[in-house]
mmCIF file with all atom_site columns, C-alpha atoms in Angstrom:
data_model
loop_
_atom_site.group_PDB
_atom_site.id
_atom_site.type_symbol
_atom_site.label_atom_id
_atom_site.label_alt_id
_atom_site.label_comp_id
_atom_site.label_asym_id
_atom_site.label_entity_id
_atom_site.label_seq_id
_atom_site.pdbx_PDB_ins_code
_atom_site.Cartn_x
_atom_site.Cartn_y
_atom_site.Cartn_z
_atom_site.occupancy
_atom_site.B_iso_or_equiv
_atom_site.pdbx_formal_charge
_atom_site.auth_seq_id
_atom_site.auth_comp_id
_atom_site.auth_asym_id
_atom_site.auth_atom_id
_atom_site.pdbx_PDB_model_num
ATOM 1  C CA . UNK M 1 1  ? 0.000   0.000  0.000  1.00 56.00 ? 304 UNK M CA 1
ATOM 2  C CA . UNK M 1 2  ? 1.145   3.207  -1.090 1.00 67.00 ? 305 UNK M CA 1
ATOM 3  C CA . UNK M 1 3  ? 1.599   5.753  2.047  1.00 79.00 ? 306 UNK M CA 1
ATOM 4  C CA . UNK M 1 4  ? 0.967   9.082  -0.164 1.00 84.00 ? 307 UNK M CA 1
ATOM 5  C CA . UNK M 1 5  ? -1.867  10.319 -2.429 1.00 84.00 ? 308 UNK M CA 1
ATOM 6  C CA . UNK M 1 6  ? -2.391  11.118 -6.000 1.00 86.00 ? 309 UNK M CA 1
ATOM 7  C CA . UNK M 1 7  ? -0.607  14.608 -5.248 1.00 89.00 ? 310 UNK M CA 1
ATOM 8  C CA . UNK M 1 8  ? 2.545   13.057 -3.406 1.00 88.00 ? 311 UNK M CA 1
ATOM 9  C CA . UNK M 1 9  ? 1.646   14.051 0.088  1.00 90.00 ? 312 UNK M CA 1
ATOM 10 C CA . UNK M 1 10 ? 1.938   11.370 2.639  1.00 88.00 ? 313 UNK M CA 1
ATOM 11 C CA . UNK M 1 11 ? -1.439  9.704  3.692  1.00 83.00 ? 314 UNK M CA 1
ATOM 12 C CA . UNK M 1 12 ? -2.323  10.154 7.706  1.00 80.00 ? 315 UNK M CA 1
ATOM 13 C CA . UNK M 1 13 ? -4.946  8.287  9.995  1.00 80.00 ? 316 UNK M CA 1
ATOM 14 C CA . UNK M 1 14 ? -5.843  9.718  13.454 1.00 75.00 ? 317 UNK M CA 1
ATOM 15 C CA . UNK M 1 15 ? -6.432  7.054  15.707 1.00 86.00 ? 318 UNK M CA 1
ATOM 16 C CA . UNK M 1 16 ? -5.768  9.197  19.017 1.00 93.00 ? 319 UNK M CA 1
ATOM 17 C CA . UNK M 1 17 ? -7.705  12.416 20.620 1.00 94.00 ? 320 UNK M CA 1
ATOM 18 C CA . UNK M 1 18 ? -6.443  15.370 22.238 1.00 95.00 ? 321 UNK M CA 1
ATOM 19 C CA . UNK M 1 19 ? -8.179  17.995 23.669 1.00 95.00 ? 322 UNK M CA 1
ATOM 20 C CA . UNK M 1 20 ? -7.369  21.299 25.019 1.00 96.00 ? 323 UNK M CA 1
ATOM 21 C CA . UNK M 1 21 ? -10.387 23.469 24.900 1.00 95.00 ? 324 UNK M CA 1
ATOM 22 C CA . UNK M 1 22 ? -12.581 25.460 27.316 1.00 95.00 ? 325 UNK M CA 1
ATOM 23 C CA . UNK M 1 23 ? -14.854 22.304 28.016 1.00 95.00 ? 326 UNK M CA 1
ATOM 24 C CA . UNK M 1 24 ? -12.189 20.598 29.648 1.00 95.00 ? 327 UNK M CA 1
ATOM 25 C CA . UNK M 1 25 ? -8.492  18.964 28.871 1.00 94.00 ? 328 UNK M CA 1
ATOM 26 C CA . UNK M 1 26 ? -9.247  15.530 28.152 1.00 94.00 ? 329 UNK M CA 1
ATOM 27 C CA . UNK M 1 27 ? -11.591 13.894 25.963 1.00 95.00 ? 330 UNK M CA 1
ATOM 28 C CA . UNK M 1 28 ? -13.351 12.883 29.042 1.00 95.00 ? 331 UNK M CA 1
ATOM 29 C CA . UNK M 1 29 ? -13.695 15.942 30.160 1.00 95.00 ? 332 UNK M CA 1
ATOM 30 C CA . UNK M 1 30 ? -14.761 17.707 27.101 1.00 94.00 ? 333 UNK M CA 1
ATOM 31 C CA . UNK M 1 31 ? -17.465 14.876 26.540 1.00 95.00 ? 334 UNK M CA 1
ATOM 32 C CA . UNK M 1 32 ? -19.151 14.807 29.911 1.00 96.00 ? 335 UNK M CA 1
ATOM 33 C CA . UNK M 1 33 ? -19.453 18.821 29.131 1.00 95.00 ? 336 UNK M CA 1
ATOM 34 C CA . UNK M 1 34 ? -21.045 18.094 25.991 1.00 94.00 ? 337 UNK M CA 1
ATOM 35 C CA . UNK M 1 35 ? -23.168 15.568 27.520 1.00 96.00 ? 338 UNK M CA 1
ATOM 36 C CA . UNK M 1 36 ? -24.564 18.217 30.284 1.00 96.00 ? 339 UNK M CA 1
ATOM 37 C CA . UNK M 1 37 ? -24.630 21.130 27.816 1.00 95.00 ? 340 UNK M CA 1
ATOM 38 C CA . UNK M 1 38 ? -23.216 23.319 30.223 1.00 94.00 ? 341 UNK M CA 1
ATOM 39 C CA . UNK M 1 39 ? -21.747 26.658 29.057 1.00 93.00 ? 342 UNK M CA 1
ATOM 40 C CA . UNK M 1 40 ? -18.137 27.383 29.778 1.00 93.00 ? 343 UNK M CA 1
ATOM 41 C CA . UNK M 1 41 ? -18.390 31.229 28.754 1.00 92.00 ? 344 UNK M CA 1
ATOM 42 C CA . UNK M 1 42 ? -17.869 33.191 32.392 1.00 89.00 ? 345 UNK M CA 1
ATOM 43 C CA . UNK M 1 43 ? -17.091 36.558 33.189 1.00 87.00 ? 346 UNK M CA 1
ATOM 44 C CA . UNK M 1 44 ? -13.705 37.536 32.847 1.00 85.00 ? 347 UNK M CA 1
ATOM 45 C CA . UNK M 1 45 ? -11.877 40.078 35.195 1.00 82.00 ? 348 UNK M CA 1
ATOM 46 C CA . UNK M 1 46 ? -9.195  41.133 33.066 1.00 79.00 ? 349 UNK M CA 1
ATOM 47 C CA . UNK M 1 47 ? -11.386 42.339 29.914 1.00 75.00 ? 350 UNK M CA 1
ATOM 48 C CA . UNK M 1 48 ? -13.572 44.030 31.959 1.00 70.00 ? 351 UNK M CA 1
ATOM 49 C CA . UNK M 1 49 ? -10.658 46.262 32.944 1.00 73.00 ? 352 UNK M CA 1
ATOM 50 C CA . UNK M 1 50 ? -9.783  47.097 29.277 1.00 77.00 ? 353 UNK M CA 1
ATOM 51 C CA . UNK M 1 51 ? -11.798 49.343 26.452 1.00 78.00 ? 354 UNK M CA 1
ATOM 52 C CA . UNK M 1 52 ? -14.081 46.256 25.009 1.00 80.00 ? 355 UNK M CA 1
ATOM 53 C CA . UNK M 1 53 ? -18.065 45.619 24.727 1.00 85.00 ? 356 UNK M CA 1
ATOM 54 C CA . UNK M 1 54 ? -17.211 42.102 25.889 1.00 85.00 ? 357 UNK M CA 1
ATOM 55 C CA . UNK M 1 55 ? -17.306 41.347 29.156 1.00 84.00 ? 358 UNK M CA 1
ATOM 56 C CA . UNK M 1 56 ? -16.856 36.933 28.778 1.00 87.00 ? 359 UNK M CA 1
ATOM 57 C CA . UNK M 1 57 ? -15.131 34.596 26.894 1.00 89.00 ? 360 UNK M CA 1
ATOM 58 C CA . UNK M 1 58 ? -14.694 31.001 26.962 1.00 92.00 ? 361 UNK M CA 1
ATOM 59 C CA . UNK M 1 59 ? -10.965 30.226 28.385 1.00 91.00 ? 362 UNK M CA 1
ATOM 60 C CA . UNK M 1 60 ? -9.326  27.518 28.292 1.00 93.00 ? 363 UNK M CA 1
ATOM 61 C CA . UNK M 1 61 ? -8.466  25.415 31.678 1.00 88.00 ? 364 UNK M CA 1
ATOM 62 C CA . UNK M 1 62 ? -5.418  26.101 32.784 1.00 90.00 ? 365 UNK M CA 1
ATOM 63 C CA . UNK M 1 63 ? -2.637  22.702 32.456 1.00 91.00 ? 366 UNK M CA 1
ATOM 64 C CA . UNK M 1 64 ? 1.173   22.591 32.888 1.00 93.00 ? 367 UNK M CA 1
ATOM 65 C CA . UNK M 1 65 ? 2.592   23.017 29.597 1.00 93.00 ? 368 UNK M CA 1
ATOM 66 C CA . UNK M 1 66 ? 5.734   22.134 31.280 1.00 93.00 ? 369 UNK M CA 1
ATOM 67 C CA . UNK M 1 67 ? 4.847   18.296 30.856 1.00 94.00 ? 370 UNK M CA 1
ATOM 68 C CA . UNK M 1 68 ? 4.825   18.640 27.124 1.00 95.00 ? 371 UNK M CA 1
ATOM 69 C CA . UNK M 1 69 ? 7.463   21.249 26.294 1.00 93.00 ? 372 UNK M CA 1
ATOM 70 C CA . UNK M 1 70 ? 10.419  22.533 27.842 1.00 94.00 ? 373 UNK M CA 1
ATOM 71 C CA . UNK M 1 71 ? 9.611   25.760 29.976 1.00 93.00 ? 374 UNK M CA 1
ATOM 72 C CA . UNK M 1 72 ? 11.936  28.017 27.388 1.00 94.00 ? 375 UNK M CA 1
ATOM 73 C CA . UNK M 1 73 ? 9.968   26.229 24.089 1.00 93.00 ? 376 UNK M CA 1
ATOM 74 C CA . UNK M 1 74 ? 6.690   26.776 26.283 1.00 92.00 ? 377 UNK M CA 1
ATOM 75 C CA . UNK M 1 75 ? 7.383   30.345 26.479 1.00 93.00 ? 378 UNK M CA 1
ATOM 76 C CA . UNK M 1 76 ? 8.893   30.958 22.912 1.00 95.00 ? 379 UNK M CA 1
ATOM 77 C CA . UNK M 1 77 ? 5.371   29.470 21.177 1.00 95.00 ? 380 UNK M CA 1
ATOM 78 C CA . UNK M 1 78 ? 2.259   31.598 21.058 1.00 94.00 ? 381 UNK M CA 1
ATOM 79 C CA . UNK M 1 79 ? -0.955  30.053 23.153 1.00 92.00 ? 382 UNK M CA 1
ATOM 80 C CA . UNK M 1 80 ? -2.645  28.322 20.052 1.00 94.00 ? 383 UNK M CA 1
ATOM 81 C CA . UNK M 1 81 ? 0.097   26.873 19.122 1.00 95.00 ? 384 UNK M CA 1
ATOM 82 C CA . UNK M 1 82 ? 0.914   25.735 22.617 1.00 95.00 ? 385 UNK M CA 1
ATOM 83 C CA . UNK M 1 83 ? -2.652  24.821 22.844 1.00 95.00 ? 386 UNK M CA 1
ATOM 84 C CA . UNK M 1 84 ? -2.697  22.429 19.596 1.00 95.00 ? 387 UNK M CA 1
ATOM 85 C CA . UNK M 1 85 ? 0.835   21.056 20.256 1.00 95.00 ? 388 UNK M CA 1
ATOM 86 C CA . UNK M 1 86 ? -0.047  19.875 23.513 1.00 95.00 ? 389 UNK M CA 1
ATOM 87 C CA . UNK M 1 87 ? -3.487  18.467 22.254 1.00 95.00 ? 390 UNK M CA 1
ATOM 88 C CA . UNK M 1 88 ? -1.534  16.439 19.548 1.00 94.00 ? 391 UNK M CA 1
ATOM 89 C CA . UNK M 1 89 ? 0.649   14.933 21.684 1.00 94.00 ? 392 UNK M CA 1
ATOM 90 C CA . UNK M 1 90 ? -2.488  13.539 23.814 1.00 95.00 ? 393 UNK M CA 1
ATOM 91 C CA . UNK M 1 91 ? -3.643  12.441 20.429 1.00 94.00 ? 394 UNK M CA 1
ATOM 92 C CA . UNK M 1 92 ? -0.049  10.569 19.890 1.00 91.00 ? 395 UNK M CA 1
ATOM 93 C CA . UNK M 1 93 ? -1.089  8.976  23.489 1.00 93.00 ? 396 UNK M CA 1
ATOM 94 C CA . UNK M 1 94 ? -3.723  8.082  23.352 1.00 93.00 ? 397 UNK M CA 1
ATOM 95 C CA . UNK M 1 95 ? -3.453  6.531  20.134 1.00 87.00 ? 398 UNK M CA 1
#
């Protein structure tokens, strides 16, 4: 079996989840939320503070990135990056 498609790019099955989101950090999590249909948009302190309309948002839980990524990679990375880095890697787990 050939591993790439008609246009040469290699062929890839996910077998494995990750989450990081703000219904929760594990699959688990983020499907019991689902389940209850319960909101995770709150009030949040810090935008209230600054010159917006919006006063909520839906954050994500906080996790240690530290047990992913070194601390200085974990700083150099912006947050959705760090977000979807550390939800692949759960993926590569759990696969």
């Amino acid at each position: 079996m050939n591993a790439r498609d008609a246009h040469g790019r290699f062929r890839v099955a996910v077998t494995g989840v990750g989450v990081k989101s703000p219904a929760g950090n594990t699959p688990e999590e983020a499907f019991q939320t689902f389940l209850a249909a319960k909101s995770t948009a709150a009030t949040v302190d810090r935008l209230a503070a600054e010159a917006v309309p919006v006063r909520f948002a839906c954050l994500v839980a906080p996790f240690e990135p530290e047990a992913y990524l070194t601390r200085r990679e974990a700083r150099q990375i912006d947050r959705v990056t760090l977000l979807a880095l550390c939800a692949a890697a759960d993926a590569v787990t759990d696969a």
